[in-house]
CSV table of C-alpha atoms and ligand atoms in Angstrom, one decimal:
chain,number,residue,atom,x,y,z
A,166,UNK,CA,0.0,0.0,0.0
A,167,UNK,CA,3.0,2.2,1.2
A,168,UNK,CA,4.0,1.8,-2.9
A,169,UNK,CA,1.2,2.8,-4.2
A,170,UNK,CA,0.6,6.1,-2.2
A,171,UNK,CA,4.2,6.8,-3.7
A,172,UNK,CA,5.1,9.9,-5.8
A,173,UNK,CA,5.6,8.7,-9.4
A,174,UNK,CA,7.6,11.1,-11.3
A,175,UNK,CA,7.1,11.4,-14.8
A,176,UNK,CA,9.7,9.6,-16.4
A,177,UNK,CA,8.7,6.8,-14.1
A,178,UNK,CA,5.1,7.3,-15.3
A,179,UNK,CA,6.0,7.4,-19.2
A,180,UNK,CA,8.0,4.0,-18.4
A,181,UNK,CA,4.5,2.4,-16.8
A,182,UNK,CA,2.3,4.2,-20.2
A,183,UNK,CA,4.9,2.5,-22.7
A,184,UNK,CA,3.3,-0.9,-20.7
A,185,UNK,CA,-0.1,0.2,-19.8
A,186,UNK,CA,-0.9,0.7,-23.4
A,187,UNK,CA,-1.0,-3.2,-24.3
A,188,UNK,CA,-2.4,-3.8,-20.9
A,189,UNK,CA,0.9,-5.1,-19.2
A,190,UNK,CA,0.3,-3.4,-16.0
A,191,UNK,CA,0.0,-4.9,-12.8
A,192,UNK,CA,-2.8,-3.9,-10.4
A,193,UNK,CA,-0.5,-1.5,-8.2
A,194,UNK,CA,1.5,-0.3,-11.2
A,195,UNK,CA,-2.2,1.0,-12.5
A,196,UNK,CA,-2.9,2.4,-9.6
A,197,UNK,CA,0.2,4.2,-9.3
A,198,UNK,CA,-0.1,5.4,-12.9
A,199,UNK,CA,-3.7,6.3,-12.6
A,200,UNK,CA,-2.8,8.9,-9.3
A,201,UNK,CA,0.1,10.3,-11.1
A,202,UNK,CA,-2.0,10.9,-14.3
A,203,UNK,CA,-4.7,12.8,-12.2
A,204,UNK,CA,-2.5,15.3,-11.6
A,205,UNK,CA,-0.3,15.3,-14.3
A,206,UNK,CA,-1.7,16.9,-18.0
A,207,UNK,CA,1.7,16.3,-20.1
A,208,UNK,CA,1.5,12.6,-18.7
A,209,UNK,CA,-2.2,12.2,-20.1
A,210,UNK,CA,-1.6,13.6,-23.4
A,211,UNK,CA,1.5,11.4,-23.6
A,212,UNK,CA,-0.9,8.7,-22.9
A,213,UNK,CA,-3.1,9.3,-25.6
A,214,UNK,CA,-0.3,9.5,-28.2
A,215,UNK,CA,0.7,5.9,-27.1
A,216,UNK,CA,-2.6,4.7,-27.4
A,217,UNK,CA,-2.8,6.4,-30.8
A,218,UNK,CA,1.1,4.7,-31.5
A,219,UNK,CA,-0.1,1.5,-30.4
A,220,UNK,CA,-3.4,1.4,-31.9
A,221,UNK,CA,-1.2,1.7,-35.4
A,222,UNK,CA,1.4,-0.9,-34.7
A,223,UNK,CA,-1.7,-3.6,-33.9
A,224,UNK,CA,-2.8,-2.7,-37.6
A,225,UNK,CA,-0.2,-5.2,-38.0
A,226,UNK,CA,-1.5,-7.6,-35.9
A,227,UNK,CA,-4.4,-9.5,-38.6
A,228,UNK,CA,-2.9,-7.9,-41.7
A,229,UNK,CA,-4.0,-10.2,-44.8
A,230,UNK,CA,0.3,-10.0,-45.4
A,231,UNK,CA,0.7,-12.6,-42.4
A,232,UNK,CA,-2.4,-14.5,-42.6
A,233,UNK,CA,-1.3,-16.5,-45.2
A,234,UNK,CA,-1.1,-20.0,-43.7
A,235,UNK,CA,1.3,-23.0,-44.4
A,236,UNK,CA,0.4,-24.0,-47.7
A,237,UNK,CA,0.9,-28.0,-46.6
A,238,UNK,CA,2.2,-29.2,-43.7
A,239,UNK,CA,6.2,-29.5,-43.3
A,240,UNK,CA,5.6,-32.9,-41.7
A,241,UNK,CA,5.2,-35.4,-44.8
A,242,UNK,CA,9.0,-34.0,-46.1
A,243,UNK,CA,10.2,-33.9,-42.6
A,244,UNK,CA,9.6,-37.2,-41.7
A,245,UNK,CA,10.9,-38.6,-45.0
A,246,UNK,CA,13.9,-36.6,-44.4
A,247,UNK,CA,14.3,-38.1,-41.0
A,248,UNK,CA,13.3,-41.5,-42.3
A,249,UNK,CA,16.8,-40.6,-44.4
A,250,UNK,CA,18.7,-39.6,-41.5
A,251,UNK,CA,18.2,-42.7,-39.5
A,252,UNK,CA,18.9,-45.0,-42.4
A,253,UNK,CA,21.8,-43.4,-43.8
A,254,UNK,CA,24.9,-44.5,-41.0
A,255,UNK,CA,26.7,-41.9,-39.9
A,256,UNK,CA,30.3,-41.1,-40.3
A,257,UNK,CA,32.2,-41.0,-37.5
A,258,UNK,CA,34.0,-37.8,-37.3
A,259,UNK,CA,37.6,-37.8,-36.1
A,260,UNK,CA,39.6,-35.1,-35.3
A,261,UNK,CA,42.4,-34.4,-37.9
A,262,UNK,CA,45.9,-33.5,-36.5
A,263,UNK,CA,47.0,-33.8,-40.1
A,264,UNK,CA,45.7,-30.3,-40.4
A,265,UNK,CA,47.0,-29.1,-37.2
A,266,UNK,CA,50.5,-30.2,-37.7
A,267,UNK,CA,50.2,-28.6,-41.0
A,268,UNK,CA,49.4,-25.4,-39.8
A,269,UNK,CA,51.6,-25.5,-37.2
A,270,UNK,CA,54.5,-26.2,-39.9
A,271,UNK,CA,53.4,-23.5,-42.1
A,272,UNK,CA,53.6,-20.4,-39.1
A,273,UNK,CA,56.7,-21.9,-38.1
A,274,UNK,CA,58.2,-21.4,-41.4
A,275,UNK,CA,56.5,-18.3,-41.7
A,276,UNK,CA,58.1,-17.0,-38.5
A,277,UNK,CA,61.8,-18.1,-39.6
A,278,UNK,CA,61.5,-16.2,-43.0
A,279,UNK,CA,60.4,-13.0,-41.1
A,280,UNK,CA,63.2,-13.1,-38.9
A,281,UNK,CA,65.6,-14.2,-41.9
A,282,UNK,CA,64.3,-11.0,-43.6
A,283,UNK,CA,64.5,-8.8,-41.1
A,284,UNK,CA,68.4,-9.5,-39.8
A,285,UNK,CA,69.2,-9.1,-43.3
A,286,UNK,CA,66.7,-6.1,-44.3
A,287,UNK,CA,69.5,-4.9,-41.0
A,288,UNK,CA,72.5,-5.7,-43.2
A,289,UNK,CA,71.5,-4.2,-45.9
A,290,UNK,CA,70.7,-0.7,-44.1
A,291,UNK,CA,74.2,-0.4,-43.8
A,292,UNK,CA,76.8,-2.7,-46.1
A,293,UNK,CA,80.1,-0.6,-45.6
A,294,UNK,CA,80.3,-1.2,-41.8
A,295,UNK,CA,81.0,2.6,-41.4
A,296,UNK,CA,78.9,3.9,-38.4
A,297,UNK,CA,77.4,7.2,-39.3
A,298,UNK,CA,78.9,10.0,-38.6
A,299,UNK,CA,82.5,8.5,-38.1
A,300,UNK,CA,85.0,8.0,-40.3
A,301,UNK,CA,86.3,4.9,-41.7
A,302,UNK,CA,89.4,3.9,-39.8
A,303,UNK,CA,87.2,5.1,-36.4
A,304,UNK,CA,84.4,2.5,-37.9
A,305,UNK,CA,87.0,0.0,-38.3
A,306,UNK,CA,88.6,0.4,-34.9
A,307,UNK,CA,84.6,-0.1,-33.1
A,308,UNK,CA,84.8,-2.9,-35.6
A,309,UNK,CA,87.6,-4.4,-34.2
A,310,UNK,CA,86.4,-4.3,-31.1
A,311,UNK,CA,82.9,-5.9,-31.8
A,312,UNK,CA,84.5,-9.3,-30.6
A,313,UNK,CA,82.6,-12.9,-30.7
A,314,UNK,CA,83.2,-15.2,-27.4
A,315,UNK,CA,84.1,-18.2,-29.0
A,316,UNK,CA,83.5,-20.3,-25.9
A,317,UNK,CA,80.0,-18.7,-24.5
A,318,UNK,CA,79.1,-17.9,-28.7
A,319,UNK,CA,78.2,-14.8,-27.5
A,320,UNK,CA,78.0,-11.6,-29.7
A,321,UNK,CA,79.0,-9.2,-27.9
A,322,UNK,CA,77.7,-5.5,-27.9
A,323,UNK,CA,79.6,-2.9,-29.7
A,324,UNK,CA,81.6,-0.4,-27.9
A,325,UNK,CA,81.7,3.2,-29.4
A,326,UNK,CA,84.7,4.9,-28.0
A,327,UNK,CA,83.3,8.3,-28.1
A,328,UNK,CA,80.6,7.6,-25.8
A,329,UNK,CA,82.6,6.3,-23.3
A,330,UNK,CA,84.2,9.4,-23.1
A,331,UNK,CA,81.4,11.4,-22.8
A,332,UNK,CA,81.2,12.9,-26.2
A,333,UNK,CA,78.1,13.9,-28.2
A,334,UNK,CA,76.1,11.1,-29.3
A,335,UNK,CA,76.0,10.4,-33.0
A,336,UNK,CA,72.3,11.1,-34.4
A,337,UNK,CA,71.0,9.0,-37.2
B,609,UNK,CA,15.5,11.8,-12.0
B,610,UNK,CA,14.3,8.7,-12.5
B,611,UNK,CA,16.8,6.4,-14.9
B,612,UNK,CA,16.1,2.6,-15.1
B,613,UNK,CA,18.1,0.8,-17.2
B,614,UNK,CA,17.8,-3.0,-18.6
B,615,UNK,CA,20.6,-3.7,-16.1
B,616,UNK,CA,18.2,-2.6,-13.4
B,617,UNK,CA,15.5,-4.7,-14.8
B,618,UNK,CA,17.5,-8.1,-14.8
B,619,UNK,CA,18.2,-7.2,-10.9
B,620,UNK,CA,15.4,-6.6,-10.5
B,621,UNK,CA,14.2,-10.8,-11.7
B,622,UNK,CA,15.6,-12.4,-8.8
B,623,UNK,CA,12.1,-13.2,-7.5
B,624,UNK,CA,11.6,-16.9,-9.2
B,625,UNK,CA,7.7,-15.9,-9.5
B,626,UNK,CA,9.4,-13.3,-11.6
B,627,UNK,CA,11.6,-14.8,-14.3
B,628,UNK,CA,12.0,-16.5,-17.5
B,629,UNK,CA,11.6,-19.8,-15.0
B,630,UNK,CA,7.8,-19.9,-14.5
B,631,UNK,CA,6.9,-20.1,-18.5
B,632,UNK,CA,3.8,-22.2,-16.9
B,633,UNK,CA,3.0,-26.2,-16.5
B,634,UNK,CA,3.5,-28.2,-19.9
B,635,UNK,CA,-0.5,-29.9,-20.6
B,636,UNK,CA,-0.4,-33.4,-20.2
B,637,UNK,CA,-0.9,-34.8,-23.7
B,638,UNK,CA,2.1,-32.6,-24.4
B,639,UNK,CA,4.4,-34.5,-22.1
B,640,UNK,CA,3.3,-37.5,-23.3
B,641,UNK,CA,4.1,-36.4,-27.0
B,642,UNK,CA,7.4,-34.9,-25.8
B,643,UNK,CA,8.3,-38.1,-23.8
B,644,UNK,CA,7.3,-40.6,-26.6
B,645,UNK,CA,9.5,-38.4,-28.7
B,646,UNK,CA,12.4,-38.4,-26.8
B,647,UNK,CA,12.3,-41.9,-27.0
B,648,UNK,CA,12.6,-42.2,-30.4
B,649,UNK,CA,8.7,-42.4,-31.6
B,650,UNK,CA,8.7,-40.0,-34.6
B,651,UNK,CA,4.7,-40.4,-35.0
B,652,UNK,CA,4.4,-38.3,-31.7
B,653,UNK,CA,7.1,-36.1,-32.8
B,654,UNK,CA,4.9,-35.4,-35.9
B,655,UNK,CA,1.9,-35.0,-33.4
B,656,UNK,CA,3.9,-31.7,-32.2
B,657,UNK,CA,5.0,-30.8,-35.9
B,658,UNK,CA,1.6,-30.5,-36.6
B,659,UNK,CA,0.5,-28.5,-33.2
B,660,UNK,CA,3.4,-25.8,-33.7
B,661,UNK,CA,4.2,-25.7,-37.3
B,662,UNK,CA,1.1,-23.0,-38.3
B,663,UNK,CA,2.1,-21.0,-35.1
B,664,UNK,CA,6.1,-20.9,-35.9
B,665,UNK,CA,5.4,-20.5,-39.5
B,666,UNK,CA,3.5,-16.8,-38.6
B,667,UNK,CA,6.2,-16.1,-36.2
B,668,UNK,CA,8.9,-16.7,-38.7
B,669,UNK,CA,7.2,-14.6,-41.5
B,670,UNK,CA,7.2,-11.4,-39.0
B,671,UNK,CA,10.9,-11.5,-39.5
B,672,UNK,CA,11.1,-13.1,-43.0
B,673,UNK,CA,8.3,-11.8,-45.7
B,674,UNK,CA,9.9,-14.5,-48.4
B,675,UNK,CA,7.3,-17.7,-47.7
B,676,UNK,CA,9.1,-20.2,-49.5
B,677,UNK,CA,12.2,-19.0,-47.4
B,678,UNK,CA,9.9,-19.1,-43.8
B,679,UNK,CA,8.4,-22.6,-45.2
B,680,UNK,CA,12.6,-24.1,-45.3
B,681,UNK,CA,13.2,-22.3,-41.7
B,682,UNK,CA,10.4,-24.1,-40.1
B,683,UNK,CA,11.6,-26.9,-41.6
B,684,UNK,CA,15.4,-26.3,-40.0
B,685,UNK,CA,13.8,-25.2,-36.8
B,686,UNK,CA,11.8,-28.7,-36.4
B,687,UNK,CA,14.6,-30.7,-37.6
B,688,UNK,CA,17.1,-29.1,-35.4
B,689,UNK,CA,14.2,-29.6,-32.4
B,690,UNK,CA,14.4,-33.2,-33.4
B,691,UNK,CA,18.0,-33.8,-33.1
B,692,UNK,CA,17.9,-31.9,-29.7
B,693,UNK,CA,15.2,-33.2,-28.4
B,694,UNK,CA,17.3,-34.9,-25.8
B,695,UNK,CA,18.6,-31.3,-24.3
B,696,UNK,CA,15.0,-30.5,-23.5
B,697,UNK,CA,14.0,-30.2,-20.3
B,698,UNK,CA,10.2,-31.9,-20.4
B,699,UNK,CA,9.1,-30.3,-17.0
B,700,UNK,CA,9.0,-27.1,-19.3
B,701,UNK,CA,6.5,-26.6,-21.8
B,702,UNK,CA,7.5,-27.7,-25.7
B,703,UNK,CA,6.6,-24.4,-26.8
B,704,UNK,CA,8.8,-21.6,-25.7
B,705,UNK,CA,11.5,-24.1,-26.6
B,706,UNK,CA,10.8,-24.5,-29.8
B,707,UNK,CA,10.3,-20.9,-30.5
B,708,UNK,CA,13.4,-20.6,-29.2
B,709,UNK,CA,14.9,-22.6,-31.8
B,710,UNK,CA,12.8,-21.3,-34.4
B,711,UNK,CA,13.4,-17.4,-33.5
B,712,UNK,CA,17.6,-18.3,-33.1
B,713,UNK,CA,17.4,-19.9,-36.5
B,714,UNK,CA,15.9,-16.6,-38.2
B,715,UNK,CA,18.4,-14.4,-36.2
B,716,UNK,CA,21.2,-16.8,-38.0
B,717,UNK,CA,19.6,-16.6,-41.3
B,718,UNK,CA,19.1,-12.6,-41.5
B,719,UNK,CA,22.2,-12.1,-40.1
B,720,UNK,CA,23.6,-14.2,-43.3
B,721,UNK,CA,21.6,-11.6,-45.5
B,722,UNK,CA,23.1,-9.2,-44.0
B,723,UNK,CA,26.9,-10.6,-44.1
B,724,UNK,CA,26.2,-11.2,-47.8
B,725,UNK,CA,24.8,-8.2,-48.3
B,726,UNK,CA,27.9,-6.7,-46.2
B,727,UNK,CA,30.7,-8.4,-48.9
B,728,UNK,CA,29.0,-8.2,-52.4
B,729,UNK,CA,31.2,-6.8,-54.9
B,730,UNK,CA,27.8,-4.6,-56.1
B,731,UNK,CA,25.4,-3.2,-53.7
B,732,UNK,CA,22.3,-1.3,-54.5
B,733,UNK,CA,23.0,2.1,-55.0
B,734,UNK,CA,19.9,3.6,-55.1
B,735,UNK,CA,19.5,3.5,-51.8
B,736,UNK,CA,21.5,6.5,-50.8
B,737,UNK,CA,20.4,9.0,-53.5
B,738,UNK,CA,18.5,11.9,-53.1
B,739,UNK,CA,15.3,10.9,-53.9
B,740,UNK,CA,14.3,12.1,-57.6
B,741,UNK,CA,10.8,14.4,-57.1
B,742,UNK,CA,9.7,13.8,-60.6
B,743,UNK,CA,9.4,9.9,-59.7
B,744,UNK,CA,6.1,8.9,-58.2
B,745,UNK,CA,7.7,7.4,-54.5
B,746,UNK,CA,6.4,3.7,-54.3
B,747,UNK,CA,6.0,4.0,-50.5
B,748,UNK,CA,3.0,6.2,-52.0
B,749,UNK,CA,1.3,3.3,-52.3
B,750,UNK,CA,2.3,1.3,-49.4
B,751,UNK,CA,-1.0,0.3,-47.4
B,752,UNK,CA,-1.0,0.9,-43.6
B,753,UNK,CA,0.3,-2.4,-42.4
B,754,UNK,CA,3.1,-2.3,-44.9
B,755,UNK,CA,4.2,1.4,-43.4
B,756,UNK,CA,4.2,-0.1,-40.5
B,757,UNK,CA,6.4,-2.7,-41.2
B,758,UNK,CA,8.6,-0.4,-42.9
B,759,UNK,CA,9.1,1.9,-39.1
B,760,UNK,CA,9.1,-1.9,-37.4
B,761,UNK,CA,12.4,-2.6,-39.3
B,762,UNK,CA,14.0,0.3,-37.9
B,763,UNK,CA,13.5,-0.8,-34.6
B,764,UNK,CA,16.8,-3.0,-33.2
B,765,UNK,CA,16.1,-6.4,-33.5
B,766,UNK,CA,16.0,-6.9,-29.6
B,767,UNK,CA,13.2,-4.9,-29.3
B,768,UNK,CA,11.5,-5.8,-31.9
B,769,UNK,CA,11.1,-9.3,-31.6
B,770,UNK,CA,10.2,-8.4,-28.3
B,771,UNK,CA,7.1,-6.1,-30.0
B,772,UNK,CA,6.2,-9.0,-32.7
B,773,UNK,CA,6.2,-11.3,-29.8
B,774,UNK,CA,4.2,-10.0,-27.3
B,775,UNK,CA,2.2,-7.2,-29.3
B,776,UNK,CA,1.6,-8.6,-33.1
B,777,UNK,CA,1.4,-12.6,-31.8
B,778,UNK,CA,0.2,-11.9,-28.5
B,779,UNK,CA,2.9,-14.7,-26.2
B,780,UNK,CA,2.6,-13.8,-22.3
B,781,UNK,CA,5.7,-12.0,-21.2
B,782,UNK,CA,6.8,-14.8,-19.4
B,783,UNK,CA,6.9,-17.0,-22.6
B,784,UNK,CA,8.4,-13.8,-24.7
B,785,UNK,CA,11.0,-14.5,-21.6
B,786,UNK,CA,11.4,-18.1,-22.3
B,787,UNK,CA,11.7,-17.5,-26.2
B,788,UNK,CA,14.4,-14.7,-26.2
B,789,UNK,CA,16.2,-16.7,-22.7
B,790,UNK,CA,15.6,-13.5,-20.6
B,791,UNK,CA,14.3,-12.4,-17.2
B,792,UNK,CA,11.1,-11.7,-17.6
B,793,UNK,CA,11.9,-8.0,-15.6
B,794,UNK,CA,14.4,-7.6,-19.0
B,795,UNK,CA,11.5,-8.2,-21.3
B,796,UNK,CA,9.2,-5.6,-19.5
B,797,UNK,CA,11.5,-3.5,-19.9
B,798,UNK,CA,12.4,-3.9,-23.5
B,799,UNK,CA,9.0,-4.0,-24.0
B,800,UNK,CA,8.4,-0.5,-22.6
B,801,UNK,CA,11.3,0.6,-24.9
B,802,UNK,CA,10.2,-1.0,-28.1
B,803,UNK,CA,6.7,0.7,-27.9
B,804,UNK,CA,8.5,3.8,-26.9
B,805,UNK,CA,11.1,3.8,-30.6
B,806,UNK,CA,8.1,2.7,-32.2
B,807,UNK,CA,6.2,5.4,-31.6
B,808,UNK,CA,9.3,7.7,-32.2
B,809,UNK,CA,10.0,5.6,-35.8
B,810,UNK,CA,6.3,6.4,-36.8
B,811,UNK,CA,6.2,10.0,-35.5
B,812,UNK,CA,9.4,10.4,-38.0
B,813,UNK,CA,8.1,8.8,-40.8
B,814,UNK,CA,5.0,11.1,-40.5
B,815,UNK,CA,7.3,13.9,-40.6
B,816,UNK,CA,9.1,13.3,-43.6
B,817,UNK,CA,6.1,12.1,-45.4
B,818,UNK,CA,4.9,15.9,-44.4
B,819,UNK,CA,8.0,17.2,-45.6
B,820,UNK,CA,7.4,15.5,-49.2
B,821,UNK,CA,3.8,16.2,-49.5
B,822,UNK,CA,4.6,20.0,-49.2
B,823,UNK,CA,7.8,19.9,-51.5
B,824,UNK,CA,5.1,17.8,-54.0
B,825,UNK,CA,2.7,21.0,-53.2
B,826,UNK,CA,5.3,23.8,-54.0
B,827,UNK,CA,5.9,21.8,-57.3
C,46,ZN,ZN1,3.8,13.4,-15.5
């Protein structure tokens, strides 16, 4: 009771039209609606546009469009068609790791070439060895420096003697 | 101010006497059918075939005007209730279920439209251009019901299964619940929304139709 004596506001009441107009109301909900309409004019005139809104989408409801009816019933090609099913045996379905090891093969592959083409898209960027903005006998000196640990394998870092001594660092 | 969203609504469904759960006791000669079906006896499944098929065939063509193409999808949706036959739960009613599976297979089917329609090398391209005032318009001669249809189609499909449902083939809101696996709080809800775009869609169409017939007039 304490619900229904509450103060509907009117987007609350618009919500409980949109229903009330096809009568999907429940008996407090009305009641609610109905006090909030007595003293509420936009509310009532919203009301009748619903009613008008609604009255045109029910035009809908028996138009001659969607009273056509099943032309024959589905059920004499249905049941042939499941007569076919159950006859017919069914193939048993197996997973296929053919197709898995394929793919698998193919990114692998895939993944090699990128990295192939990348270290040497590297190369090419810069075929002479000389580091920009050096000359060539300082390029060759970092070059000799760039040393491989034959026992870890280890490629080890170059080491650009100007910025161990603080000096600018070279811009590319 | 007062802002209640669908969110609020599915909350609001935790009352069982509320939701999608209580779509209503299944008749006894349907168990029976349902029963005799799941056990393999496709006479009684024909028995339901025949109940439903008249009933799913005028939901189908609310969504689907093409009745050779609504004839194949109840077809596919009684097959495919066939072959699950065994996931139904026959404390429920057959109904909602198979509506279920009939509405799901129509979503699939216009969404396929849709995709194709999406990817074709040509597309229609009349559809954008200005219309041409010297041609007559041929929604001129639309009939009421088919204008109506037109401003249903511009409702979401969410909400407007949820108006041909309960509005246009008058299901219960607990059973427009079952069909579209919602609360039936989230259906009331919807509902409330669907009238409310309709009436918005319609109100627009009037407009421009307003527009045109004054442009025709100043011709
Ligand atoms: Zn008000």
């Amino acid at each position: 009771m304490k619900e229904i004596l509450m103060v509907t506001n009117c987007a609350e009441a618009k919500h409980l039209i949109h229903l009330d107009v096809g009568d999907d109301l429940r008996v407090e909900e009305e009641l609610q609606l109905a006090t909030h309409m007595q003293q509420c004019g936009d509310c009532r005139s919203y009301h009748a546009d619903m009613s008008r809104s609604m009255n045109t989408l029910l035009t809908l409801r028996n138009a001659p469009a969607f009273d056509s009816l099943l032309a024959t019933s589905v059920w004499p090609l249905l049941s042939r068609e499941l007569a076919r099913r159950h006859t017919s045996p069914r193939v048993a379905r197996k997973f296929n790791m053919q197709v898995v090891a394929l793919s698998v093969s193919a990114l692998s592959l895939a993944v090699v070439t990128m990295v192939q083409s990348l270290s040497s898209m590297r190369n090419d960027q810069n075929p002479t060895g000389v580091v920009p903005g050096l000359t060539v006998s300082e390029s060759s000196k970092i070059q000799q420096l760039e040393t491989v640990d034959d026992n870890a394998g280890i490629v080890r870092a170059p080491f650009y003697p100007h910025e161990a001594i603080g000096s600018q660092p070279v811009s590319f | 101010m007062w802002t209640m969203s669908e969110s609020d609504a599915e909350e609001q469904a935790t009352d069982p006497e509320d939701s999608s759960e209580n779509g209503g006791v299944p008749s006894e000669s349907e168990v029976r059918l349902v029963h005799a079906a799941r056990n393999g006896d496709n006479a009684a499944f024909g028995e339901l075939v025949q109940r439903y098929e008249r009933r799913v065939f005028k939901v189908i063509r609310r969504f689907i005007p093409d009745l050779e193409m609504a004839t194949d999808l109840v077809q596919e949706s009684f097959l495919r209730a066939f072959e699950r036959i065994d996931q139904f739960d026959p404390s429920r009613r057959f109904g909602p279920w198979l509506f279920r599976l009939a509405v799901n297979l129509t979503y699939d089917h216009l969404r396929k439209i849709r995709r194709r329609g999406k990817w074709a090398l040509f597309t229609d391209a009349g559809e954008d251009r200005a219309p041409d005032p010297a041609v007559v318009d041929p929604r001129k001669n639309l009939d009421l019901s088919q204008e109506v249809q037109v401003v249903l189609a511009e409702i979401p499909e969410a909400y407007r299964t949820v108006l041909i449902l309960r509005d246009l083939e008058g299901f219960c809101t607990a059973d427009v619940a079952a069909v579209t696996d919602r609360s039936e709080a989230t259906i009331r809800w919807r509902l409330a929304e669907a009238r409310k775009m309709f009436r918005e869609a319609w109100e627009r169409r009037e407009r421009r139709a307003e527009k045109t017939r004054l442009v025709q007039d100043d011709i």
